């Protein structure tokens, strides 16, 4: 599980770097298509980390529910 987390973290970091580069390139191009793509790139740069953070939080919550070491139900 730890190895899978590291792989997903690396994929997320690479994706963010690519989005930052795309945002810079689209900001330097002066066409209407580039303006539209710049807005999409900025939105993705904000939304992807927020979604990843939410997925991590959900994984923690679900993992705690499945933890068999909780002895409070045996009392």
PDB file of N, CA, C and O in Angstrom:
ATOM      1  N   UNK A   1       0.826  -1.198   0.000  1.00  0.00           N
ATOM      2  CA  UNK A   1       0.000   0.000   0.000  1.00  0.00           C
ATOM      3  C   UNK A   1       0.869   1.260   0.000  1.00  0.00           C
ATOM      4  O   UNK A   1       0.541   2.218  -0.663  1.00  0.00           O
ATOM      5  N   UNK A   2       1.963   1.220   0.765  1.00  0.00           N
ATOM      6  CA  UNK A   2       2.856   2.372   0.833  1.00  0.00           C
ATOM      7  C   UNK A   2       3.492   2.651  -0.525  1.00  0.00           C
ATOM      8  O   UNK A   2       3.643   3.809  -0.913  1.00  0.00           O
ATOM      9  N   UNK A   3       3.849   1.603  -1.246  1.00  0.00           N
ATOM     10  CA  UNK A   3       4.461   1.773  -2.557  1.00  0.00           C
ATOM     11  C   UNK A   3       3.461   2.377  -3.541  1.00  0.00           C
ATOM     12  O   UNK A   3       3.817   3.227  -4.352  1.00  0.00           O
ATOM     13  N   UNK A   4       2.213   1.967  -3.447  1.00  0.00           N
ATOM     14  CA  UNK A   4       1.165   2.502  -4.309  1.00  0.00           C
ATOM     15  C   UNK A   4       0.935   3.985  -4.034  1.00  0.00           C
ATOM     16  O   UNK A   4       0.759   4.777  -4.961  1.00  0.00           O
ATOM     17  N   UNK A   5       0.978   4.363  -2.760  1.00  0.00           N
ATOM     18  CA  UNK A   5       0.829   5.772  -2.402  1.00  0.00           C
ATOM     19  C   UNK A   5       1.953   6.615  -3.004  1.00  0.00           C
ATOM     20  O   UNK A   5       1.719   7.713  -3.501  1.00  0.00           O
ATOM     21  N   UNK A   6       3.160   6.096  -2.955  1.00  0.00           N
ATOM     22  CA  UNK A   6       4.299   6.832  -3.513  1.00  0.00           C
ATOM     23  C   UNK A   6       4.178   6.976  -5.023  1.00  0.00           C
ATOM     24  O   UNK A   6       4.508   8.026  -5.583  1.00  0.00           O
ATOM     25  N   UNK A   7       3.704   5.940  -5.684  1.00  0.00           N
ATOM     26  CA  UNK A   7       3.524   6.008  -7.137  1.00  0.00           C
ATOM     27  C   UNK A   7       2.475   7.057  -7.487  1.00  0.00           C
ATOM     28  O   UNK A   7       2.672   7.877  -8.388  1.00  0.00           O
ATOM     29  N   UNK A   8       1.342   7.049  -6.764  1.00  0.00           N
ATOM     30  CA  UNK A   8       0.300   8.043  -7.023  1.00  0.00           C
ATOM     31  C   UNK A   8       0.778   9.458  -6.697  1.00  0.00           C
ATOM     32  O   UNK A   8       0.420  10.414  -7.380  1.00  0.00           O
ATOM     33  N   UNK A   9       1.576   9.609  -5.658  1.00  0.00           N
ATOM     34  CA  UNK A   9       2.114  10.922  -5.325  1.00  0.00           C
ATOM     35  C   UNK A   9       3.052  11.421  -6.422  1.00  0.00           C
ATOM     36  O   UNK A   9       3.017  12.600  -6.790  1.00  0.00           O
ATOM     37  N   UNK A  10       3.862  10.533  -6.963  1.00  0.00           N
ATOM     38  CA  UNK A  10       4.754  10.910  -8.047  1.00  0.00           C
ATOM     39  C   UNK A  10       3.964  11.289  -9.300  1.00  0.00           C
ATOM     40  O   UNK A  10       4.276  12.290  -9.958  1.00  0.00           O
ATOM     41  N   UNK A  11       2.938  10.520  -9.610  1.00  0.00           N
ATOM     42  CA  UNK A  11       2.093  10.835 -10.770  1.00  0.00           C
ATOM     43  C   UNK A  11       1.423  12.197 -10.574  1.00  0.00           C
ATOM     44  O   UNK A  11       1.369  13.018 -11.500  1.00  0.00           O
ATOM     45  N   UNK A  12       0.927  12.468  -9.380  1.00  0.00           N
ATOM     46  CA  UNK A  12       0.302  13.753  -9.086  1.00  0.00           C
ATOM     47  C   UNK A  12       1.275  14.908  -9.205  1.00  0.00           C
ATOM     48  O   UNK A  12       0.938  15.964  -9.753  1.00  0.00           O
ATOM     49  N   UNK A  13       2.497  14.723  -8.722  1.00  0.00           N
ATOM     50  CA  UNK A  13       3.502  15.785  -8.806  1.00  0.00           C
ATOM     51  C   UNK A  13       3.888  16.058 -10.256  1.00  0.00           C
ATOM     52  O   UNK A  13       3.999  17.221 -10.664  1.00  0.00           O
ATOM     53  N   UNK A  14       4.070  15.003 -11.040  1.00  0.00           N
ATOM     54  CA  UNK A  14       4.416  15.175 -12.455  1.00  0.00           C
ATOM     55  C   UNK A  14       3.274  15.863 -13.192  1.00  0.00           C
ATOM     56  O   UNK A  14       3.501  16.761 -14.019  1.00  0.00           O
ATOM     57  N   UNK A  15       2.043  15.470 -12.897  1.00  0.00           N
ATOM     58  CA  UNK A  15       0.886  16.100 -13.537  1.00  0.00           C
ATOM     59  C   UNK A  15       0.806  17.586 -13.209  1.00  0.00           C
ATOM     60  O   UNK A  15       0.526  18.414 -14.086  1.00  0.00           O
ATOM     61  N   UNK A  16       1.083  17.946 -11.965  1.00  0.00           N
ATOM     62  CA  UNK A  16       1.065  19.363 -11.587  1.00  0.00           C
ATOM     63  C   UNK A  16       2.164  20.154 -12.280  1.00  0.00           C
ATOM     64  O   UNK A  16       1.940  21.286 -12.717  1.00  0.00           O
ATOM     65  N   UNK A  17       3.346  19.576 -12.407  1.00  0.00           N
ATOM     66  CA  UNK A  17       4.435  20.265 -13.113  1.00  0.00           C
ATOM     67  C   UNK A  17       4.046  20.486 -14.567  1.00  0.00           C
ATOM     68  O   UNK A  17       4.261  21.575 -15.123  1.00  0.00           O
ATOM     69  N   UNK A  18       3.452  19.482 -15.193  1.00  0.00           N
ATOM     70  CA  UNK A  18       3.006  19.624 -16.584  1.00  0.00           C
ATOM     71  C   UNK A  18       1.949  20.718 -16.692  1.00  0.00           C
ATOM     72  O   UNK A  18       1.979  21.536 -17.626  1.00  0.00           O
ATOM     73  N   UNK A  19       1.025  20.770 -15.739  1.00  0.00           N
ATOM     74  CA  UNK A  19       0.003  21.813 -15.763  1.00  0.00           C
ATOM     75  C   UNK A  19       0.606  23.205 -15.576  1.00  0.00           C
ATOM     76  O   UNK A  19       0.174  24.171 -16.213  1.00  0.00           O
ATOM     77  N   UNK A  20       1.609  23.326 -14.712  1.00  0.00           N
ATOM     78  CA  UNK A  20       2.256  24.624 -14.522  1.00  0.00           C
ATOM     79  C   UNK A  20       2.957  25.071 -15.796  1.00  0.00           C
ATOM     80  O   UNK A  20       2.888  26.248 -16.178  1.00  0.00           O
ATOM     81  N   UNK A  21       3.627  24.153 -16.467  1.00  0.00           N
ATOM     82  CA  UNK A  21       4.309  24.490 -17.721  1.00  0.00           C
ATOM     83  C   UNK A  21       3.283  24.887 -18.789  1.00  0.00           C
ATOM     84  O   UNK A  21       3.476  25.867 -19.513  1.00  0.00           O
ATOM     85  N   UNK A  22       2.193  24.131 -18.878  1.00  0.00           N
ATOM     86  CA  UNK A  22       1.149  24.467 -19.844  1.00  0.00           C
ATOM     87  C   UNK A  22       0.550  25.841 -19.557  1.00  0.00           C
ATOM     88  O   UNK A  22       0.290  26.617 -20.484  1.00  0.00           O
ATOM     89  N   UNK A  23       0.336  26.140 -18.287  1.00  0.00           N
ATOM     90  CA  UNK A  23      -0.189  27.451 -17.915  1.00  0.00           C
ATOM     91  C   UNK A  23       0.753  28.561 -18.359  1.00  0.00           C
ATOM     92  O   UNK A  23       0.313  29.580 -18.911  1.00  0.00           O
ATOM     93  N   UNK A  24       2.034  28.373 -18.158  1.00  0.00           N
ATOM     94  CA  UNK A  24       3.017  29.373 -18.582  1.00  0.00           C
ATOM     95  C   UNK A  24       3.021  29.537 -20.096  1.00  0.00           C
ATOM     96  O   UNK A  24       3.018  30.663 -20.609  1.00  0.00           O
ATOM     97  N   UNK A  25       2.996  28.439 -20.820  1.00  0.00           N
ATOM     98  CA  UNK A  25       3.022  28.500 -22.281  1.00  0.00           C
ATOM     99  C   UNK A  25       1.762  29.184 -22.808  1.00  0.00           C
ATOM    100  O   UNK A  25       1.833  30.049 -23.682  1.00  0.00           O
ATOM    101  N   UNK A  26       0.593  28.802 -22.272  1.00  0.00           N
ATOM    102  CA  UNK A  26      -0.652  29.412 -22.732  1.00  0.00           C
ATOM    103  C   UNK A  26      -0.722  30.891 -22.385  1.00  0.00           C
ATOM    104  O   UNK A  26      -1.345  31.676 -23.101  1.00  0.00           O
ATOM    105  N   UNK A  27      -0.084  31.289 -21.292  1.00  0.00           N
ATOM    106  CA  UNK A  27      -0.073  32.709 -20.924  1.00  0.00           C
ATOM    107  C   UNK A  27       0.773  33.532 -21.891  1.00  0.00           C
ATOM    108  O   UNK A  27       0.505  34.719 -22.106  1.00  0.00           O
ATOM    109  N   UNK A  28       1.781  32.913 -22.476  1.00  0.00           N
ATOM    110  CA  UNK A  28       2.662  33.640 -23.381  1.00  0.00           C
ATOM    111  C   UNK A  28       2.138  33.695 -24.818  1.00  0.00           C
ATOM    112  O   UNK A  28       2.561  34.542 -25.594  1.00  0.00           O
ATOM    113  N   UNK A  29       1.230  32.785 -25.171  1.00  0.00           N
ATOM    114  CA  UNK A  29       0.664  32.779 -26.520  1.00  0.00           C
ATOM    115  C   UNK A  29      -0.495  33.777 -26.551  1.00  0.00           C
ATOM    116  O   UNK A  29      -1.297  33.844 -25.634  1.00  0.00           O
ATOM    117  N   UNK A  30      -0.603  34.514 -27.616  1.00  0.00           N
ATOM    118  CA  UNK A  30      -1.596  35.580 -27.675  1.00  0.00           C
ATOM    119  C   UNK A  30      -2.781  35.303 -28.570  1.00  0.00           C
ATOM    120  O   UNK A  30      -3.217  36.199 -29.274  1.00  0.00           O
ATOM    121  N   UNK A  31      -3.349  34.130 -28.559  1.00  0.00           N
ATOM    122  CA  UNK A  31      -4.527  33.851 -29.381  1.00  0.00           C
ATOM    123  C   UNK A  31      -5.737  33.596 -28.489  1.00  0.00           C
ATOM    124  O   UNK A  31      -5.617  33.380 -27.287  1.00  0.00           O
ATOM    125  N   UNK A  32      -6.924  33.614 -29.083  1.00  0.00           N
ATOM    126  CA  UNK A  32      -8.138  33.373 -28.306  1.00  0.00           C
ATOM    127  C   UNK A  32      -8.201  31.913 -27.833  1.00  0.00           C
ATOM    128  O   UNK A  32      -8.717  31.633 -26.753  1.00  0.00           O
ATOM    129  N   UNK A  33      -7.677  30.996 -28.631  1.00  0.00           N
ATOM    130  CA  UNK A  33      -7.638  29.589 -28.232  1.00  0.00           C
ATOM    131  C   UNK A  33      -6.752  29.433 -27.002  1.00  0.00           C
ATOM    132  O   UNK A  33      -7.094  28.706 -26.076  1.00  0.00           O
ATOM    133  N   UNK A  34      -5.616  30.127 -26.987  1.00  0.00           N
ATOM    134  CA  UNK A  34      -4.698  30.034 -25.853  1.00  0.00           C
ATOM    135  C   UNK A  34      -5.323  30.634 -24.595  1.00  0.00           C
ATOM    136  O   UNK A  34      -5.081  30.130 -23.492  1.00  0.00           O
ATOM    137  N   UNK A  35      -6.132  31.672 -24.738  1.00  0.00           N
ATOM    138  CA  UNK A  35      -6.814  32.244 -23.580  1.00  0.00           C
ATOM    139  C   UNK A  35      -7.783  31.244 -22.959  1.00  0.00           C
ATOM    140  O   UNK A  35      -7.856  31.104 -21.738  1.00  0.00           O
ATOM    141  N   UNK A  36      -8.502  30.541 -23.823  1.00  0.00           N
ATOM    142  CA  UNK A  36      -9.435  29.530 -23.341  1.00  0.00           C
ATOM    143  C   UNK A  36      -8.686  28.379 -22.655  1.00  0.00           C
ATOM    144  O   UNK A  36      -9.087  27.904 -21.590  1.00  0.00           O
ATOM    145  N   UNK A  37      -7.585  27.962 -23.255  1.00  0.00           N
ATOM    146  CA  UNK A  37      -6.792  26.887 -22.675  1.00  0.00           C
ATOM    147  C   UNK A  37      -6.109  27.329 -21.384  1.00  0.00           C
ATOM    148  O   UNK A  37      -5.912  26.530 -20.472  1.00  0.00           O
ATOM    149  N   UNK A  38      -5.738  28.604 -21.293  1.00  0.00           N
ATOM    150  CA  UNK A  38      -5.143  29.143 -20.068  1.00  0.00           C
ATOM    151  C   UNK A  38      -6.134  29.056 -18.916  1.00  0.00           C
ATOM    152  O   UNK A  38      -5.780  28.633 -17.806  1.00  0.00           O
ATOM    153  N   UNK A  39      -7.377  29.430 -19.173  1.00  0.00           N
ATOM    154  CA  UNK A  39      -8.399  29.343 -18.131  1.00  0.00           C
ATOM    155  C   UNK A  39      -8.608  27.896 -17.690  1.00  0.00           C
ATOM    156  O   UNK A  39      -8.732  27.605 -16.497  1.00  0.00           O
ATOM    157  N   UNK A  40      -8.639  26.975 -18.646  1.00  0.00           N
ATOM    158  CA  UNK A  40      -8.812  25.563 -18.319  1.00  0.00           C
ATOM    159  C   UNK A  40      -7.615  25.040 -17.531  1.00  0.00           C
ATOM    160  O   UNK A  40      -7.770  24.258 -16.581  1.00  0.00           O
ATOM    161  N   UNK A  41      -6.428  25.465 -17.893  1.00  0.00           N
ATOM    162  CA  UNK A  41      -5.219  25.016 -17.209  1.00  0.00           C
ATOM    163  C   UNK A  41      -5.165  25.538 -15.776  1.00  0.00           C
ATOM    164  O   UNK A  41      -4.786  24.816 -14.861  1.00  0.00           O
ATOM    165  N   UNK A  42      -5.558  26.780 -15.581  1.00  0.00           N
ATOM    166  CA  UNK A  42      -5.582  27.345 -14.231  1.00  0.00           C
ATOM    167  C   UNK A  42      -6.628  26.628 -13.381  1.00  0.00           C
ATOM    168  O   UNK A  42      -6.375  26.293 -12.219  1.00  0.00           O
ATOM    169  N   UNK A  43      -7.777  26.350 -13.959  1.00  0.00           N
ATOM    170  CA  UNK A  43      -8.819  25.628 -13.225  1.00  0.00           C
ATOM    171  C   UNK A  43      -8.337  24.229 -12.843  1.00  0.00           C
ATOM    172  O   UNK A  43      -8.552  23.778 -11.712  1.00  0.00           O
ATOM    173  N   UNK A  44      -7.692  23.538 -13.764  1.00  0.00           N
ATOM    174  CA  UNK A  44      -7.192  22.189 -13.474  1.00  0.00           C
ATOM    175  C   UNK A  44      -6.080  22.241 -12.432  1.00  0.00           C
ATOM    176  O   UNK A  44      -5.973  21.339 -11.588  1.00  0.00           O
ATOM    177  N   UNK A  45      -5.257  23.279 -12.466  1.00  0.00           N
ATOM    178  CA  UNK A  45      -4.177  23.427 -11.494  1.00  0.00           C
ATOM    179  C   UNK A  45      -4.739  23.593 -10.081  1.00  0.00           C
ATOM    180  O   UNK A  45      -4.111  23.177  -9.106  1.00  0.00           O
ATOM    181  N   UNK A  46      -5.917  24.168  -9.969  1.00  0.00           N
ATOM    182  CA  UNK A  46      -6.545  24.329  -8.662  1.00  0.00           C
ATOM    183  C   UNK A  46      -7.351  23.092  -8.280  1.00  0.00           C
ATOM    184  O   UNK A  46      -7.275  22.600  -7.155  1.00  0.00           O
ATOM    185  N   UNK A  47      -8.117  22.569  -9.228  1.00  0.00           N
ATOM    186  CA  UNK A  47      -9.046  21.483  -8.911  1.00  0.00           C
ATOM    187  C   UNK A  47      -8.371  20.136  -8.668  1.00  0.00           C
ATOM    188  O   UNK A  47      -8.813  19.371  -7.808  1.00  0.00           O
ATOM    189  N   UNK A  48      -7.336  19.820  -9.403  1.00  0.00           N
ATOM    190  CA  UNK A  48      -6.692  18.508  -9.254  1.00  0.00           C
ATOM    191  C   UNK A  48      -6.108  18.314  -7.859  1.00  0.00           C
ATOM    192  O   UNK A  48      -6.365  17.287  -7.225  1.00  0.00           O
ATOM    193  N   UNK A  49      -5.345  19.264  -7.299  1.00  0.00           N
ATOM    194  CA  UNK A  49      -4.865  19.052  -5.917  1.00  0.00           C
ATOM    195  C   UNK A  49      -5.997  18.978  -4.891  1.00  0.00           C
ATOM    196  O   UNK A  49      -5.919  18.210  -3.933  1.00  0.00           O
ATOM    197  N   UNK A  50      -7.059  19.754  -5.092  1.00  0.00           N
ATOM    198  CA  UNK A  50      -8.192  19.705  -4.163  1.00  0.00           C
ATOM    199  C   UNK A  50      -8.852  18.329  -4.214  1.00  0.00           C
ATOM    200  O   UNK A  50      -9.175  17.746  -3.178  1.00  0.00           O
ATOM    201  N   UNK A  51      -9.047  17.797  -5.411  1.00  0.00           N
ATOM    202  CA  UNK A  51      -9.642  16.468  -5.550  1.00  0.00           C
ATOM    203  C   UNK A  51      -8.737  15.386  -4.970  1.00  0.00           C
ATOM    204  O   UNK A  51      -9.207  14.459  -4.303  1.00  0.00           O
ATOM    205  N   UNK A  52      -7.437  15.496  -5.199  1.00  0.00           N
ATOM    206  CA  UNK A  52      -6.505  14.522  -4.630  1.00  0.00           C
ATOM    207  C   UNK A  52      -6.522  14.567  -3.107  1.00  0.00           C
ATOM    208  O   UNK A  52      -6.491  13.530  -2.441  1.00  0.00           O
ATOM    209  N   UNK A  53      -6.583  15.758  -2.543  1.00  0.00           N
ATOM    210  CA  UNK A  53      -6.642  15.901  -1.092  1.00  0.00           C
ATOM    211  C   UNK A  53      -7.919  15.272  -0.541  1.00  0.00           C
ATOM    212  O   UNK A  53      -7.906  14.582   0.481  1.00  0.00           O
ATOM    213  N   UNK A  54      -9.027  15.501  -1.224  1.00  0.00           N
ATOM    214  CA  UNK A  54     -10.290  14.898  -0.806  1.00  0.00           C
ATOM    215  C   UNK A  54     -10.249  13.381  -0.871  1.00  0.00           C
ATOM    216  O   UNK A  54     -10.778  12.697   0.008  1.00  0.00           O
ATOM    217  N   UNK A  55      -9.603  12.842  -1.895  1.00  0.00           N
ATOM    218  CA  UNK A  55      -9.483  11.394  -2.017  1.00  0.00           C
ATOM    219  C   UNK A  55      -8.619  10.818  -0.891  1.00  0.00           C
ATOM    220  O   UNK A  55      -8.918   9.745  -0.356  1.00  0.00           O
ATOM    221  N   UNK A  56      -7.569  11.531  -0.521  1.00  0.00           N
ATOM    222  CA  UNK A  56      -6.717  11.081   0.586  1.00  0.00           C
ATOM    223  C   UNK A  56      -7.500  11.088   1.892  1.00  0.00           C
ATOM    224  O   UNK A  56      -7.407  10.147   2.693  1.00  0.00           O
ATOM    225  N   UNK A  57      -8.287  12.132   2.123  1.00  0.00           N
ATOM    226  CA  UNK A  57      -9.099  12.184   3.333  1.00  0.00           C
ATOM    227  C   UNK A  57     -10.112  11.046   3.377  1.00  0.00           C
ATOM    228  O   UNK A  57     -10.315  10.418   4.417  1.00  0.00           O
ATOM    229  N   UNK A  58     -10.753  10.772   2.249  1.00  0.00           N
ATOM    230  CA  UNK A  58     -11.724   9.679   2.197  1.00  0.00           C
ATOM    231  C   UNK A  58     -11.047   8.330   2.441  1.00  0.00           C
ATOM    232  O   UNK A  58     -11.601   7.461   3.109  1.00  0.00           O
ATOM    233  N   UNK A  59      -9.853   8.153   1.913  1.00  0.00           N
ATOM    234  CA  UNK A  59      -9.125   6.903   2.127  1.00  0.00           C
ATOM    235  C   UNK A  59      -8.791   6.729   3.605  1.00  0.00           C
ATOM    236  O   UNK A  59      -8.875   5.619   4.136  1.00  0.00           O
ATOM    237  N   UNK A  60      -8.441   7.804   4.291  1.00  0.00           N
ATOM    238  CA  UNK A  60      -8.157   7.715   5.724  1.00  0.00           C
ATOM    239  C   UNK A  60      -9.405   7.349   6.513  1.00  0.00           C
ATOM    240  O   UNK A  60      -9.355   6.532   7.429  1.00  0.00           O
ATOM    241  N   UNK A  61     -10.524   7.963   6.165  1.00  0.00           N
ATOM    242  CA  UNK A  61     -11.765   7.688   6.877  1.00  0.00           C
ATOM    243  C   UNK A  61     -12.191   6.243   6.652  1.00  0.00           C
ATOM    244  O   UNK A  61     -12.570   5.540   7.587  1.00  0.00           O
ATOM    245  N   UNK A  62     -12.136   5.785   5.429  1.00  0.00           N
ATOM    246  CA  UNK A  62     -12.543   4.415   5.128  1.00  0.00           C
ATOM    247  C   UNK A  62     -11.586   3.398   5.734  1.00  0.00           C
ATOM    248  O   UNK A  62     -12.008   2.316   6.140  1.00  0.00           O
ATOM    249  N   UNK A  63     -10.320   3.726   5.797  1.00  0.00           N
ATOM    250  CA  UNK A  63      -9.341   2.818   6.390  1.00  0.00           C
ATOM    251  C   UNK A  63      -9.588   2.667   7.883  1.00  0.00           C
ATOM    252  O   UNK A  63      -9.477   1.579   8.425  1.00  0.00           O
ATOM    253  N   UNK A  64      -9.949   3.735   8.567  1.00  0.00           N
ATOM    254  CA  UNK A  64     -10.228   3.664   9.998  1.00  0.00           C
ATOM    255  C   UNK A  64     -11.451   2.806  10.267  1.00  0.00           C
ATOM    256  O   UNK A  64     -11.512   2.110  11.268  1.00  0.00           O
ATOM    257  N   UNK A  65     -12.452   2.833   9.397  1.00  0.00           N
ATOM    258  CA  UNK A  65     -13.638   2.011   9.582  1.00  0.00           C
ATOM    259  C   UNK A  65     -13.324   0.533   9.434  1.00  0.00           C
ATOM    260  O   UNK A  65     -13.967  -0.302  10.049  1.00  0.00           O
ATOM    261  N   UNK A  66     -12.342   0.200   8.638  1.00  0.00           N
ATOM    262  CA  UNK A  66     -12.001  -1.192   8.390  1.00  0.00           C
ATOM    263  C   UNK A  66     -10.943  -1.727   9.350  1.00  0.00           C
ATOM    264  O   UNK A  66     -10.573  -2.883   9.275  1.00  0.00           O
ATOM    265  N   UNK A  67     -10.456  -0.907  10.272  1.00  0.00           N
ATOM    266  CA  UNK A  67      -9.378  -1.300  11.170  1.00  0.00           C
ATOM    267  C   UNK A  67      -9.882  -2.330  12.180  1.00  0.00           C
ATOM    268  O   UNK A  67     -10.707  -2.017  13.041  1.00  0.00           O
ATOM    269  N   UNK A  68      -9.404  -3.586  12.114  1.00  0.00           N
ATOM    270  CA  UNK A  68      -9.883  -4.617  13.033  1.00  0.00           C
ATOM    271  C   UNK A  68      -9.278  -4.524  14.430  1.00  0.00           C
ATOM    272  O   UNK A  68      -9.715  -5.223  15.330  1.00  0.00           O
ATOM    273  N   UNK A  69      -8.305  -3.668  14.660  1.00  0.00           N
ATOM    274  CA  UNK A  69      -7.670  -3.568  15.971  1.00  0.00           C
ATOM    275  C   UNK A  69      -8.486  -2.758  16.960  1.00  0.00           C
ATOM    276  O   UNK A  69      -8.099  -2.614  18.108  1.00  0.00           O
ATOM    277  N   UNK A  70      -9.616  -2.204  16.520  1.00  0.00           N
ATOM    278  CA  UNK A  70     -10.492  -1.432  17.409  1.00  0.00           C
ATOM    279  C   UNK A  70     -11.228  -2.394  18.323  1.00  0.00           C
ATOM    280  O   UNK A  70     -12.072  -3.161  17.904  1.00  0.00           O
ATOM    281  N   UNK A  71     -10.913  -2.352  19.631  1.00  0.00           N
ATOM    282  CA  UNK A  71     -11.484  -3.299  20.596  1.00  0.00           C
ATOM    283  C   UNK A  71     -12.728  -2.754  21.279  1.00  0.00           C
ATOM    284  O   UNK A  71     -13.269  -3.388  22.172  1.00  0.00           O
ATOM    285  N   UNK A  72     -13.211  -1.591  20.907  1.00  0.00           N
ATOM    286  CA  UNK A  72     -14.362  -1.003  21.590  1.00  0.00           C
ATOM    287  C   UNK A  72     -15.640  -1.776  21.303  1.00  0.00           C
ATOM    288  O   UNK A  72     -16.578  -1.740  22.098  1.00  0.00           O
ATOM    289  N   UNK A  73     -15.726  -2.505  20.186  1.00  0.00           N
ATOM    290  CA  UNK A  73     -16.938  -3.267  19.874  1.00  0.00           C
ATOM    291  C   UNK A  73     -17.025  -4.554  20.664  1.00  0.00           C
ATOM    292  O   UNK A  73     -18.085  -5.161  20.770  1.00  0.00           O
ATOM    293  N   UNK A  74     -15.925  -4.999  21.281  1.00  0.00           N
ATOM    294  CA  UNK A  74     -15.916  -6.251  22.025  1.00  0.00           C
ATOM    295  C   UNK A  74     -16.442  -6.071  23.446  1.00  0.00           C
ATOM    296  O   UNK A  74     -16.723  -7.032  24.144  1.00  0.00           O
ATOM    297  N   UNK A  75     -16.568  -4.855  23.937  1.00  0.00           N
ATOM    298  CA  UNK A  75     -16.965  -4.590  25.332  1.00  0.00           C
ATOM    299  C   UNK A  75     -18.433  -4.767  25.504  1.00  0.00           C
ATOM    300  O   UNK A  75     -19.272  -4.638  24.774  1.00  0.00           O
TER     301      UNK A  75
END
